[in-house]
Short mmCIF file of C-alpha atoms in Angstrom, two decimals:
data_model
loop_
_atom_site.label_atom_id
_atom_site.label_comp_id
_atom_site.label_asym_id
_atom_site.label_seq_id
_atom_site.Cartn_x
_atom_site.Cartn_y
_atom_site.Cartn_z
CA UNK A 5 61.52 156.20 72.64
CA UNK A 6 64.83 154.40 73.27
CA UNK A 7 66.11 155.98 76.94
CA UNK A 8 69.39 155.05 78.03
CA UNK A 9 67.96 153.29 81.36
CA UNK A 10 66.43 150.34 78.25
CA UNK A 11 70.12 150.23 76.24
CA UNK A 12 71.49 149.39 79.59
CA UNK A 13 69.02 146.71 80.47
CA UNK A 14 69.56 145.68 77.22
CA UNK A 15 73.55 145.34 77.52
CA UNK A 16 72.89 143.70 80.95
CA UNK A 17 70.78 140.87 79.44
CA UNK A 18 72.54 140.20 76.93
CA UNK A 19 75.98 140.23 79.08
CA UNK A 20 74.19 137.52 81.02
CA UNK A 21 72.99 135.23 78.33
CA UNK A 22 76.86 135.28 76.68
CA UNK A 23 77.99 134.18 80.10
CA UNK A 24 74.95 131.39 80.67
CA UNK A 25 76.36 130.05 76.72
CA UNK A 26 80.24 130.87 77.90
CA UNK A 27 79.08 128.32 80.89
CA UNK A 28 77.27 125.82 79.22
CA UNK A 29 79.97 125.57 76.64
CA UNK A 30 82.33 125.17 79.28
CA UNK A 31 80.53 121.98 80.83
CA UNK A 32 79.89 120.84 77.72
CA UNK A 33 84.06 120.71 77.19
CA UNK A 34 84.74 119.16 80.50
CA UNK A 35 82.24 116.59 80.18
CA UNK A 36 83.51 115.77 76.77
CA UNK A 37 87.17 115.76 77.78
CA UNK A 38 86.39 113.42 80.75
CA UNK A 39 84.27 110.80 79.00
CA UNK A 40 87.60 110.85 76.00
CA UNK A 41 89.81 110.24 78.63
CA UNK A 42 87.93 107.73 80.50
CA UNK A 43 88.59 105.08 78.46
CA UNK A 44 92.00 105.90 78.22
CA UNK A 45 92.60 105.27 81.64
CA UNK A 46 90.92 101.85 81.73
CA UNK A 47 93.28 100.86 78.98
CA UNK A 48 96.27 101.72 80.51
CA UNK A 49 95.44 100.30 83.86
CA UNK A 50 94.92 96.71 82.32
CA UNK A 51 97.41 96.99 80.21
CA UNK A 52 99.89 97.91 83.12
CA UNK A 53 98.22 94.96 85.41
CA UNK A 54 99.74 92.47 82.89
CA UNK A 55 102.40 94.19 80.90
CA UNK A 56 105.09 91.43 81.66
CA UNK A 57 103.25 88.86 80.33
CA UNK A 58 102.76 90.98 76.99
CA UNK A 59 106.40 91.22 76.94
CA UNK A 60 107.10 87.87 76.66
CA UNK A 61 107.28 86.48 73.17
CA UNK A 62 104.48 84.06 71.49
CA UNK A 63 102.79 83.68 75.28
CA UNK A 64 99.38 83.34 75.30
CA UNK A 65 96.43 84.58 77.74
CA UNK A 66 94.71 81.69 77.52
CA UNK A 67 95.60 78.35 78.36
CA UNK A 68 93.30 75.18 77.71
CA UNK A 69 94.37 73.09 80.68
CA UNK A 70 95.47 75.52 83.69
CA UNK A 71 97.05 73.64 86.11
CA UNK A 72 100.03 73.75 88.00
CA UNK A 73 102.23 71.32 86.66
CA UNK A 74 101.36 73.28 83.00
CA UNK A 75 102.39 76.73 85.11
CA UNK A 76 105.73 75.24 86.27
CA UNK A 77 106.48 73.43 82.39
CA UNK A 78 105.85 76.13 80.54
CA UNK A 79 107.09 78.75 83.08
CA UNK A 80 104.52 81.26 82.73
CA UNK A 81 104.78 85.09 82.99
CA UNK A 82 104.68 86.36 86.50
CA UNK A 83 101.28 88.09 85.79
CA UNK A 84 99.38 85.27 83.74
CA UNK A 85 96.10 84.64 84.15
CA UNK A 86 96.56 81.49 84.14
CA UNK A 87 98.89 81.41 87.41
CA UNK A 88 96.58 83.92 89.27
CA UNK A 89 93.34 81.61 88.99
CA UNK A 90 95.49 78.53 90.35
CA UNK A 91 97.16 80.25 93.06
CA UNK A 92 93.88 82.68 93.98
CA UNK A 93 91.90 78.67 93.97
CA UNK A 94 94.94 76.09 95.36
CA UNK A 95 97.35 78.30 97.63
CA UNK A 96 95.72 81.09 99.10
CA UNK A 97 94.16 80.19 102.48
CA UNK A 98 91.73 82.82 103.98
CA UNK A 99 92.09 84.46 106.97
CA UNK A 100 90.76 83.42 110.30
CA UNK A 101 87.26 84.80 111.27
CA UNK A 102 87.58 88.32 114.00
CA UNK A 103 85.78 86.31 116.52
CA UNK A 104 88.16 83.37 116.95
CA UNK A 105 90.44 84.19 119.46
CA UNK A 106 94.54 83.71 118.48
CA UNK A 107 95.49 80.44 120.24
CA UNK A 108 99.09 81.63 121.15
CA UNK A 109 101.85 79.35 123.44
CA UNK A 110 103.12 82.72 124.54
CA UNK A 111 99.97 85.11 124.68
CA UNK A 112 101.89 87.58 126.90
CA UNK A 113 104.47 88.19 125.12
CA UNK A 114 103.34 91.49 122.86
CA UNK A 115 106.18 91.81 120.00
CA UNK A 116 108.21 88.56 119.33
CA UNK A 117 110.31 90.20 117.00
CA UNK A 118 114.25 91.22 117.42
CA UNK A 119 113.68 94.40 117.11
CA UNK A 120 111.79 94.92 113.13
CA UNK A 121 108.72 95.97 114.39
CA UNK A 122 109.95 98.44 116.29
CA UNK A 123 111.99 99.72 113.42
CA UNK A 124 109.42 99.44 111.17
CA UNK A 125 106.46 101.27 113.73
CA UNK A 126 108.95 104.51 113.80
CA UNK A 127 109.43 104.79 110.51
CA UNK A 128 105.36 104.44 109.28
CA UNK A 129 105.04 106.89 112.81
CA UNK A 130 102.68 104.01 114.38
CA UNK A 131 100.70 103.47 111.45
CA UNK A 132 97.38 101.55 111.70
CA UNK A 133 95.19 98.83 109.37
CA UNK A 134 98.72 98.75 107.46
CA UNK A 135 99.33 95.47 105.36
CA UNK A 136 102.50 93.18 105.63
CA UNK A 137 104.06 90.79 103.83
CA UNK A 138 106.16 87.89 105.69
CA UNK A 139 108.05 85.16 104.22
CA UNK A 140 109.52 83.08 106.57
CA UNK A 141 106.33 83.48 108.69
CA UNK A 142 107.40 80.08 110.86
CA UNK A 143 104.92 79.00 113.11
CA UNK A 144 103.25 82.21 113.02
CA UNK A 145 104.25 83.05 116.88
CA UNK A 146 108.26 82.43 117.47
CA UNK A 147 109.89 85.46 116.11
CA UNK A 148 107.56 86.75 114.23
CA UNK A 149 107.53 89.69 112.73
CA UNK A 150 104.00 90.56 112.37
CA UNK A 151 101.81 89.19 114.99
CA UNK A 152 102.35 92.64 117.01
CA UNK A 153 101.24 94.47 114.03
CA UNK A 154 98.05 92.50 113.43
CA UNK A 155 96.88 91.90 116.87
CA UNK A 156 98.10 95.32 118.57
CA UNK A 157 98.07 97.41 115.59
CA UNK A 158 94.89 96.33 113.47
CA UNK A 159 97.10 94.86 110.76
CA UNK A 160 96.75 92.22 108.13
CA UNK A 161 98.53 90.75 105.26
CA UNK A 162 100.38 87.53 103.76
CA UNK A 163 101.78 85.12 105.83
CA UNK A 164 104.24 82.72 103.90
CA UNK A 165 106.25 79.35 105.27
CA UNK A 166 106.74 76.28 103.12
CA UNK A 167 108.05 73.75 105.48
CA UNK A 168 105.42 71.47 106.26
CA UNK A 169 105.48 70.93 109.78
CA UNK A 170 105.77 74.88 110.88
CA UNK A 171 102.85 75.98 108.70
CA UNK A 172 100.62 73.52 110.38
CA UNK A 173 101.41 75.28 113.50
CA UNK A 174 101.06 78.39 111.96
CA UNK A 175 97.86 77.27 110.48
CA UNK A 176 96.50 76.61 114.30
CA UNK A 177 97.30 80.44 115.62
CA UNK A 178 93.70 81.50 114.25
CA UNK A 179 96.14 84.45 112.55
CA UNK A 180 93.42 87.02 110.95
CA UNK A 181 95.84 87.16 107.79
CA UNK A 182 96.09 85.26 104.46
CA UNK A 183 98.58 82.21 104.56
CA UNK A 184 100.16 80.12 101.79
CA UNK A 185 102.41 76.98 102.26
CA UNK A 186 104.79 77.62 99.69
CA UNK A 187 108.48 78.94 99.32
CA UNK A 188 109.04 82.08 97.37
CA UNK A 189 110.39 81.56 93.37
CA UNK A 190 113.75 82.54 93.00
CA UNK A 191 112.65 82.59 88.82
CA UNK A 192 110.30 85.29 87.92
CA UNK A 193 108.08 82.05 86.96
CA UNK A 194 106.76 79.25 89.04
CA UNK A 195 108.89 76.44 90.29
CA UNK A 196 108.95 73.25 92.14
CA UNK A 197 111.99 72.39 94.46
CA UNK A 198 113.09 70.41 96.99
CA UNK A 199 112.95 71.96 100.49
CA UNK A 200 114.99 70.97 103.49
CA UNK A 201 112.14 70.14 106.41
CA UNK A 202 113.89 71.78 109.45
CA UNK A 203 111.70 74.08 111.50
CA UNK A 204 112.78 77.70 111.74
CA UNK A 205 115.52 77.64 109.06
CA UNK A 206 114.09 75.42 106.60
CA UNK A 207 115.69 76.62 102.77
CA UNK A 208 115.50 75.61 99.06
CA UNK A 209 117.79 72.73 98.23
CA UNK A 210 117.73 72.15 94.61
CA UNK A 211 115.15 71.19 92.11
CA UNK A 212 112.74 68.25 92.85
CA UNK A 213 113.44 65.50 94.11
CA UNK A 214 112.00 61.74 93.31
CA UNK A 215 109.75 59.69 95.98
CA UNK A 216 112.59 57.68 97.00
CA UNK A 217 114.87 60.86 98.45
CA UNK A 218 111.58 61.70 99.87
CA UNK A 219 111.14 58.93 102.00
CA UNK A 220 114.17 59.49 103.67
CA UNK A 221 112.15 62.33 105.13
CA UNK A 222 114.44 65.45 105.56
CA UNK A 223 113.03 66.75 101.92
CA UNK A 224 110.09 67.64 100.65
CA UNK A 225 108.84 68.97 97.28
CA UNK A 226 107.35 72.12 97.42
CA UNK A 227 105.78 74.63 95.00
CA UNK A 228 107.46 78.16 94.78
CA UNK A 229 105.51 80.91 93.50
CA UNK A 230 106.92 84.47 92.49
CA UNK A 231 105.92 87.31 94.79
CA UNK A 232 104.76 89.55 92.46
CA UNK A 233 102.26 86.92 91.14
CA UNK A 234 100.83 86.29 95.16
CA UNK A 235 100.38 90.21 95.57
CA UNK A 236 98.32 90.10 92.00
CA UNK A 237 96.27 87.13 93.07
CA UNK A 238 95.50 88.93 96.20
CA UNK A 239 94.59 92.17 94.36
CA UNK A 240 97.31 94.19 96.54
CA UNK A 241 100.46 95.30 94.92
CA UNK A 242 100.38 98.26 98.25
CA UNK A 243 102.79 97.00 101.07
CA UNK A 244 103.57 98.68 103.98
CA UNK A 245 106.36 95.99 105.45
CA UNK A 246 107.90 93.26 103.18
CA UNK A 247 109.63 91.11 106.11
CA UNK A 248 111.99 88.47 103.95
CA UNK A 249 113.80 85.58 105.89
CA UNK A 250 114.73 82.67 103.16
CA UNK A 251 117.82 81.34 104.80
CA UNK A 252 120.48 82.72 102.57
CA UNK A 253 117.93 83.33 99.18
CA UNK A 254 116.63 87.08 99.90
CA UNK A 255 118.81 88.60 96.97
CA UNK A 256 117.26 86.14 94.26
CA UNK A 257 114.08 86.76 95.47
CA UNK A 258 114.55 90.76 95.50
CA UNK A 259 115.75 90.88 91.99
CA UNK A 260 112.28 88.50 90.57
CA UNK A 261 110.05 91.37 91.70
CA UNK A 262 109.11 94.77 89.19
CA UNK A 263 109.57 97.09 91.34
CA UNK A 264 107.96 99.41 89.35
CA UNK A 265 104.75 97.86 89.52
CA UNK A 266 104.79 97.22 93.44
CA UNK A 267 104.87 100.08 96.28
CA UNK A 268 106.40 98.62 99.38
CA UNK A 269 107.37 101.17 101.68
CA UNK A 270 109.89 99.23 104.14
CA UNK A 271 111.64 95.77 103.59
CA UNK A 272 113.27 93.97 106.34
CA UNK A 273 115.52 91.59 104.47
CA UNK A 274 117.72 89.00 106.40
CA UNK A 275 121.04 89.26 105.09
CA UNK A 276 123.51 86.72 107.29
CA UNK A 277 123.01 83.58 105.13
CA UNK A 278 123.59 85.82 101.49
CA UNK A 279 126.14 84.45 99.32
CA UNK A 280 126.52 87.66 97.80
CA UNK A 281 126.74 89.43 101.01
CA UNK A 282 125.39 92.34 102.78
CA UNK A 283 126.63 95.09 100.38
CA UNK A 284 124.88 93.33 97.57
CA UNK A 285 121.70 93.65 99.37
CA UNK A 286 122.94 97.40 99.86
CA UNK A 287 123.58 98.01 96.44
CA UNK A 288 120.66 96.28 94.51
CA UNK A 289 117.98 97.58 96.93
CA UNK A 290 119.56 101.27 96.21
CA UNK A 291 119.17 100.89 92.17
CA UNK A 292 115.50 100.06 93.12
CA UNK A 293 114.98 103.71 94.87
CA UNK A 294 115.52 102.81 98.67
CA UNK A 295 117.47 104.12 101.04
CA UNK A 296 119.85 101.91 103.69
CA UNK A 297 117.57 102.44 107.09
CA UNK A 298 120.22 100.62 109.06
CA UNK A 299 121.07 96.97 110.85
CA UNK A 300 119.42 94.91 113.29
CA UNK A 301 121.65 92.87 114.81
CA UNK A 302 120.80 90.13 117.94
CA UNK A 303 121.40 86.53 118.73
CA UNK A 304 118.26 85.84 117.12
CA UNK A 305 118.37 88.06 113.56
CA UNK A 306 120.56 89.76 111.03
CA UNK A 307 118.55 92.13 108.96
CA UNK A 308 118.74 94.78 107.42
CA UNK A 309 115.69 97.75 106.81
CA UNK A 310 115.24 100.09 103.88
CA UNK A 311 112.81 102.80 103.69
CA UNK A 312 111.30 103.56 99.80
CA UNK A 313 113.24 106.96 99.19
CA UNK A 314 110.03 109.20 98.13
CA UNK A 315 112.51 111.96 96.94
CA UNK A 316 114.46 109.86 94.61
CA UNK A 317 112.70 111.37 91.82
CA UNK A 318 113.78 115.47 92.95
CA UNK A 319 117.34 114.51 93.61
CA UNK A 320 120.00 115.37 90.64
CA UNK A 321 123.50 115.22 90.53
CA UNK A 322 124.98 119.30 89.43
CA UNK A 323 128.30 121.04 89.08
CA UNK A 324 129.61 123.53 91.66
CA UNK A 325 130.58 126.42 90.29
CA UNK A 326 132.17 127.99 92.84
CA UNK A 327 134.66 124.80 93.89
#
């Protein structure tokens, strides 16, 4: 005889194997979902790493002789292969080892900067193990605007300076950051110019010059590279500090980078030597979502700091009513 204690057992078991298929089903979905999407994402992520170079009509990934000279001729994408192999073999110089000891003129002397670091150690609220990027890097010591960060504050990052005689200083400090001897491209390609050998403010004259206007010895030739392309190379498009002192180039360098495939949160940009002028800077750096931090302003530097606006995207311009 059927009771009614059984037709409730009943009910119960069977409520409890719909829910065991209800969950199996479910996993089943999710699982499925995750392995079409999966691919997907891989896609998109290489496609983004070298969507420039895709842009560019009839240029080709691969490249039978990769060299320099072909890189600067043929003035390849930003984000070529091709450019990444020779800069990741021929220009980027690895960091020195934690147990060397910095070998400093001025070792008790914490922050050499006018005043940057400071700016920039409020605004990340004393951030740690942050990375940097500074061209202009000098000797590595005088001025600069990094050594603080890496030796007090755990830091690393890119140290750039193309005039010969200061990076072979700089190249003595033991820094514990990546360093290049090379000038930043004022093309969104590679390029080879003449550079004025003067310590400190050494700048891009012109285009390359022969042997004979070498010899004279106030020039040298030296090979620019884009930013964008270093930070690829490097596998780090994540800056915390941009510091950019080019002696009167900042502006063209600014405008060769994609913003929207970098995230630097603050850029320190020298602006007393601009052509263009400080409002320029101003303006520009605002149409590329960052907000006008303030001045600096010593004997020793004129630079101005912007902070990436992080609510740039929420803002939106609407119509009072009620005026």
């Amino acid at each position: 005889m059927v009771t009614l204690r059984s037709i409730r057992i009943l009910m119960i078991r069977r409520r409890m194997l719909l829910m065991c298929l209800a969950a199996i089903i479910g996993l089943f979905l999710i699982k499925r979902f995750m392995m079409d999407n999966e691919p997907h994402h891989k896609t998109t992520k290489k496609k983004g790493l070298y969507n420039l170079m895709e842009e560019t009509p009839n240029m080709s990934k691969h490249v039978k002789d990769c060299t320099i000279e072909y890189a600067n001729e043929h003035k390849l994408q930003q984000d070529h292969p091709c450019l990444l192999d020779i800069i990741r073999r021929q220009y980027l110089n690895k960091p020195s080892p934690a147990d060397v000891p910095l070998y400093l003129d001025y070792p008790n002397i914490k922050d050499q900067s006018a005043g940057q670091v400071t700016a920039v150690l409020r605004l990340l609220r004393n951030l740690t193990k942050g990375f940097f990027i500074e061209s202009g890097a000098a000797d590595g010591e005088s001025f600069s605007n990094s050594l603080f960060l890496e030796r007090d504050m755990n830091w690393t990052g890119l140290l750039i300076e193309p005039e010969p005689k200061s990076y072979g200083d700089l190249a003595k400090r033991n820094r514990k950051s990546w360093t290049l001897q090379n000038c930043l491209s004022l093309e969104k390609y590679p390029t080879e110019v003449s550079f004025e050998k003067t310590e400190i403010t050494g700048k891009i004259i012109g285009n390359k010059v022969s042997q004979s206007e070498l010899s004279a010895g106030k020039l040298a030739n030296v090979q620019c590279l884009p930013l964008y392309s270093i930070l690829l190379a490097h596998g780090q498009t994540w800056v915390d500090f941009f510091s950019l002192d080019v002696e009167g180039h900042e502006l063209q360098v600014l405008k060769t980078i994609p913003w929207h495939k970098v995230n630097i949160t603050v850029v320190a940009v020298e602006w007393e030597h601009v052509e263009e002028g400080y409002y320029a800077i101003v303006d520009y750096m605002k149409e590329q979502g960052y907000v006008n931090f303030g001045r600096i302003a010593t004997p020793y530097a004129r630079d101005v700091v912007f902070i990436k606006d992080f609510l740039d995207d929420l803002r939106y311009d609407y119509i009072d009513y009620d005026e």
